[in-house]
């Protein structure tokens, strides 16, 4: 029988904050508390953010890829930042309204693609034409 790991709101906040730019801290916290991988923090006003969401909107590919490797669930915002055009297209075919969805802090899908730099230029161009 697996015991349920208890994580505090402050630990989730620390993990999400680290995912904005500190890969080593993300690795350390995740090793100590694996349940953090799927946790989200509410910054207020229903502004929920996961570690993957944090890394995606600031363009930290290294952190996003690490989290995905550990089992985080890919979403359209991370896919856009990582340049995963086929994933973005598939989601938009299934859910066209996602084109105008906002990620954490109200950041647009197009801005997530912009943060991916040259590797996500095809995604950015694809989204820009449709926005």
PDB file of C-alpha atoms in Angstrom:
ATOM      1  CA  UNK A   1       0.000   0.000   0.000  1.00  0.00           C
ATOM      2  CA  UNK A   2       1.324   3.400  -0.997  1.00  0.00           C
ATOM      3  CA  UNK A   3       1.164   6.179   1.574  1.00  0.00           C
ATOM      4  CA  UNK A   4      -0.009   9.600   0.503  1.00  0.00           C
ATOM      5  CA  UNK A   5       2.688  12.248   0.573  1.00  0.00           C
ATOM      6  CA  UNK A   6       1.652  15.519   2.197  1.00  0.00           C
ATOM      7  CA  UNK A   7       2.930  18.697   0.633  1.00  0.00           C
ATOM      8  CA  UNK A   8       2.332  22.190   1.957  1.00  0.00           C
ATOM      9  CA  UNK A   9       1.140  25.207   0.036  1.00  0.00           C
ATOM     10  CA  UNK A  10       4.441  26.926   0.794  1.00  0.00           C
ATOM     11  CA  UNK A  11       6.411  23.996  -0.628  1.00  0.00           C
ATOM     12  CA  UNK A  12       4.317  24.108  -3.814  1.00  0.00           C
ATOM     13  CA  UNK A  13       4.951  27.863  -4.051  1.00  0.00           C
ATOM     14  CA  UNK A  14       8.703  27.337  -3.601  1.00  0.00           C
ATOM     15  CA  UNK A  15       8.726  24.646  -6.306  1.00  0.00           C
ATOM     16  CA  UNK A  16       6.759  26.733  -8.810  1.00  0.00           C
ATOM     17  CA  UNK A  17       8.968  29.767  -8.096  1.00  0.00           C
ATOM     18  CA  UNK A  18      12.089  27.657  -8.673  1.00  0.00           C
ATOM     19  CA  UNK A  19      10.697  26.460 -12.006  1.00  0.00           C
ATOM     20  CA  UNK A  20      10.878  30.039 -13.280  1.00  0.00           C
ATOM     21  CA  UNK A  21      14.654  29.713 -13.491  1.00  0.00           C
ATOM     22  CA  UNK A  22      16.468  27.411 -11.056  1.00  0.00           C
ATOM     23  CA  UNK A  23      16.868  23.896 -12.452  1.00  0.00           C
ATOM     24  CA  UNK A  24      19.013  22.696  -9.554  1.00  0.00           C
ATOM     25  CA  UNK A  25      16.396  23.745  -6.980  1.00  0.00           C
ATOM     26  CA  UNK A  26      13.640  22.095  -9.050  1.00  0.00           C
ATOM     27  CA  UNK A  27      15.641  18.856  -9.116  1.00  0.00           C
ATOM     28  CA  UNK A  28      16.323  19.020  -5.379  1.00  0.00           C
ATOM     29  CA  UNK A  29      12.717  19.717  -4.394  1.00  0.00           C
ATOM     30  CA  UNK A  30      11.318  17.086  -6.754  1.00  0.00           C
ATOM     31  CA  UNK A  31      13.734  14.464  -5.401  1.00  0.00           C
ATOM     32  CA  UNK A  32      12.543  15.254  -1.865  1.00  0.00           C
ATOM     33  CA  UNK A  33       8.829  15.476  -2.751  1.00  0.00           C
ATOM     34  CA  UNK A  34       7.870  13.700  -6.000  1.00  0.00           C
ATOM     35  CA  UNK A  35       4.212  14.759  -5.617  1.00  0.00           C
ATOM     36  CA  UNK A  36       5.248  18.298  -6.510  1.00  0.00           C
ATOM     37  CA  UNK A  37       5.447  17.263 -10.165  1.00  0.00           C
ATOM     38  CA  UNK A  38       1.692  17.679 -10.669  1.00  0.00           C
ATOM     39  CA  UNK A  39       1.068  20.394  -8.066  1.00  0.00           C
ATOM     40  CA  UNK A  40      -0.179  23.883  -8.923  1.00  0.00           C
ATOM     41  CA  UNK A  41      -0.043  27.097  -6.938  1.00  0.00           C
ATOM     42  CA  UNK A  42      -2.826  29.699  -6.881  1.00  0.00           C
ATOM     43  CA  UNK A  43      -1.324  33.185  -7.047  1.00  0.00           C
ATOM     44  CA  UNK A  44      -4.795  34.625  -6.415  1.00  0.00           C
ATOM     45  CA  UNK A  45      -7.765  35.375  -8.602  1.00  0.00           C
ATOM     46  CA  UNK A  46      -7.727  31.801  -9.924  1.00  0.00           C
ATOM     47  CA  UNK A  47      -4.242  32.308 -11.407  1.00  0.00           C
ATOM     48  CA  UNK A  48      -3.069  28.696 -11.086  1.00  0.00           C
ATOM     49  CA  UNK A  49       0.453  27.772 -12.154  1.00  0.00           C
ATOM     50  CA  UNK A  50       2.353  24.497 -12.244  1.00  0.00           C
ATOM     51  CA  UNK A  51       6.110  24.152 -12.457  1.00  0.00           C
ATOM     52  CA  UNK A  52       5.757  23.231 -16.134  1.00  0.00           C
ATOM     53  CA  UNK A  53       3.617  26.323 -16.688  1.00  0.00           C
ATOM     54  CA  UNK A  54       6.216  28.475 -14.947  1.00  0.00           C
ATOM     55  CA  UNK A  55       9.089  27.160 -17.029  1.00  0.00           C
ATOM     56  CA  UNK A  56       7.063  27.497 -20.235  1.00  0.00           C
ATOM     57  CA  UNK A  57       6.163  31.166 -19.953  1.00  0.00           C
ATOM     58  CA  UNK A  58       9.731  32.212 -19.172  1.00  0.00           C
ATOM     59  CA  UNK A  59      11.274  30.060 -21.902  1.00  0.00           C
ATOM     60  CA  UNK A  60      13.233  27.702 -19.629  1.00  0.00           C
ATOM     61  CA  UNK A  61      13.407  24.726 -21.967  1.00  0.00           C
ATOM     62  CA  UNK A  62      15.854  22.893 -19.718  1.00  0.00           C
ATOM     63  CA  UNK A  63      13.428  22.948 -16.805  1.00  0.00           C
ATOM     64  CA  UNK A  64      10.403  22.105 -18.966  1.00  0.00           C
ATOM     65  CA  UNK A  65      12.185  19.144 -20.553  1.00  0.00           C
ATOM     66  CA  UNK A  66      13.349  17.898 -17.157  1.00  0.00           C
ATOM     67  CA  UNK A  67       9.796  18.043 -15.792  1.00  0.00           C
ATOM     68  CA  UNK A  68       8.396  16.277 -18.854  1.00  0.00           C
ATOM     69  CA  UNK A  69      11.074  13.595 -18.544  1.00  0.00           C
ATOM     70  CA  UNK A  70       9.955  13.070 -14.944  1.00  0.00           C
ATOM     71  CA  UNK A  71       6.329  12.616 -16.034  1.00  0.00           C
ATOM     72  CA  UNK A  72       4.763  16.074 -16.113  1.00  0.00           C
ATOM     73  CA  UNK A  73       1.803  16.278 -18.480  1.00  0.00           C
ATOM     74  CA  UNK A  74       2.497  18.220 -21.670  1.00  0.00           C
ATOM     75  CA  UNK A  75       0.083  21.088 -22.287  1.00  0.00           C
ATOM     76  CA  UNK A  76      -0.409  23.415 -25.239  1.00  0.00           C
ATOM     77  CA  UNK A  77       1.577  26.242 -23.619  1.00  0.00           C
ATOM     78  CA  UNK A  78       4.665  24.110 -22.978  1.00  0.00           C
ATOM     79  CA  UNK A  79       4.313  22.569 -26.446  1.00  0.00           C
ATOM     80  CA  UNK A  80       4.253  26.045 -27.994  1.00  0.00           C
ATOM     81  CA  UNK A  81       7.371  27.154 -26.110  1.00  0.00           C
ATOM     82  CA  UNK A  82       9.208  23.938 -26.980  1.00  0.00           C
ATOM     83  CA  UNK A  83       8.407  24.251 -30.691  1.00  0.00           C
ATOM     84  CA  UNK A  84       6.190  21.154 -30.802  1.00  0.00           C
ATOM     85  CA  UNK A  85       4.131  22.279 -33.812  1.00  0.00           C
ATOM     86  CA  UNK A  86       2.394  18.938 -34.353  1.00  0.00           C
ATOM     87  CA  UNK A  87       1.233  18.836 -30.729  1.00  0.00           C
ATOM     88  CA  UNK A  88      -0.070  22.413 -30.888  1.00  0.00           C
ATOM     89  CA  UNK A  89      -1.870  21.701 -34.167  1.00  0.00           C
ATOM     90  CA  UNK A  90      -3.464  18.515 -32.819  1.00  0.00           C
ATOM     91  CA  UNK A  91      -4.766  20.277 -29.727  1.00  0.00           C
ATOM     92  CA  UNK A  92      -6.161  23.147 -31.782  1.00  0.00           C
ATOM     93  CA  UNK A  93      -7.926  20.726 -34.141  1.00  0.00           C
ATOM     94  CA  UNK A  94      -9.577  19.041 -31.156  1.00  0.00           C
ATOM     95  CA  UNK A  95     -10.155  22.260 -29.224  1.00  0.00           C
ATOM     96  CA  UNK A  96     -10.054  25.361 -31.499  1.00  0.00           C
ATOM     97  CA  UNK A  97     -10.910  27.728 -28.646  1.00  0.00           C
ATOM     98  CA  UNK A  98      -7.514  26.936 -27.083  1.00  0.00           C
ATOM     99  CA  UNK A  99      -5.999  29.388 -29.586  1.00  0.00           C
ATOM    100  CA  UNK A 100      -7.228  32.234 -27.392  1.00  0.00           C
ATOM    101  CA  UNK A 101      -6.704  30.565 -24.017  1.00  0.00           C
ATOM    102  CA  UNK A 102      -4.522  32.225 -21.424  1.00  0.00           C
ATOM    103  CA  UNK A 103      -1.871  30.421 -19.464  1.00  0.00           C
ATOM    104  CA  UNK A 104      -0.551  31.351 -16.035  1.00  0.00           C
ATOM    105  CA  UNK A 105      -0.699  35.084 -15.282  1.00  0.00           C
ATOM    106  CA  UNK A 106      -2.893  35.581 -18.347  1.00  0.00           C
ATOM    107  CA  UNK A 107       0.030  34.998 -20.723  1.00  0.00           C
ATOM    108  CA  UNK A 108      -1.092  34.146 -24.247  1.00  0.00           C
ATOM    109  CA  UNK A 109      -0.272  31.077 -26.264  1.00  0.00           C
ATOM    110  CA  UNK A 110       1.488  33.281 -28.815  1.00  0.00           C
ATOM    111  CA  UNK A 111       3.733  34.751 -26.096  1.00  0.00           C
ATOM    112  CA  UNK A 112       4.637  31.239 -24.943  1.00  0.00           C
ATOM    113  CA  UNK A 113       5.733  30.435 -28.504  1.00  0.00           C
ATOM    114  CA  UNK A 114       7.747  33.674 -28.614  1.00  0.00           C
ATOM    115  CA  UNK A 115       9.603  32.642 -25.450  1.00  0.00           C
ATOM    116  CA  UNK A 116      10.805  29.485 -27.187  1.00  0.00           C
ATOM    117  CA  UNK A 117      13.021  31.526 -29.490  1.00  0.00           C
ATOM    118  CA  UNK A 118      14.249  30.174 -32.793  1.00  0.00           C
ATOM    119  CA  UNK A 119      13.253  26.583 -31.969  1.00  0.00           C
ATOM    120  CA  UNK A 120       9.603  27.587 -31.688  1.00  0.00           C
ATOM    121  CA  UNK A 121       9.498  30.022 -34.626  1.00  0.00           C
ATOM    122  CA  UNK A 122       7.340  27.668 -36.712  1.00  0.00           C
ATOM    123  CA  UNK A 123       4.828  27.456 -33.871  1.00  0.00           C
ATOM    124  CA  UNK A 124       4.898  31.231 -33.440  1.00  0.00           C
ATOM    125  CA  UNK A 125       4.305  31.795 -37.164  1.00  0.00           C
ATOM    126  CA  UNK A 126       1.491  29.227 -37.206  1.00  0.00           C
ATOM    127  CA  UNK A 127      -0.238  30.878 -34.247  1.00  0.00           C
ATOM    128  CA  UNK A 128       0.350  34.447 -35.439  1.00  0.00           C
ATOM    129  CA  UNK A 129      -1.519  33.790 -38.690  1.00  0.00           C
ATOM    130  CA  UNK A 130      -4.492  32.398 -36.752  1.00  0.00           C
ATOM    131  CA  UNK A 131      -4.638  34.950 -33.923  1.00  0.00           C
TER     132      UNK A 131
END
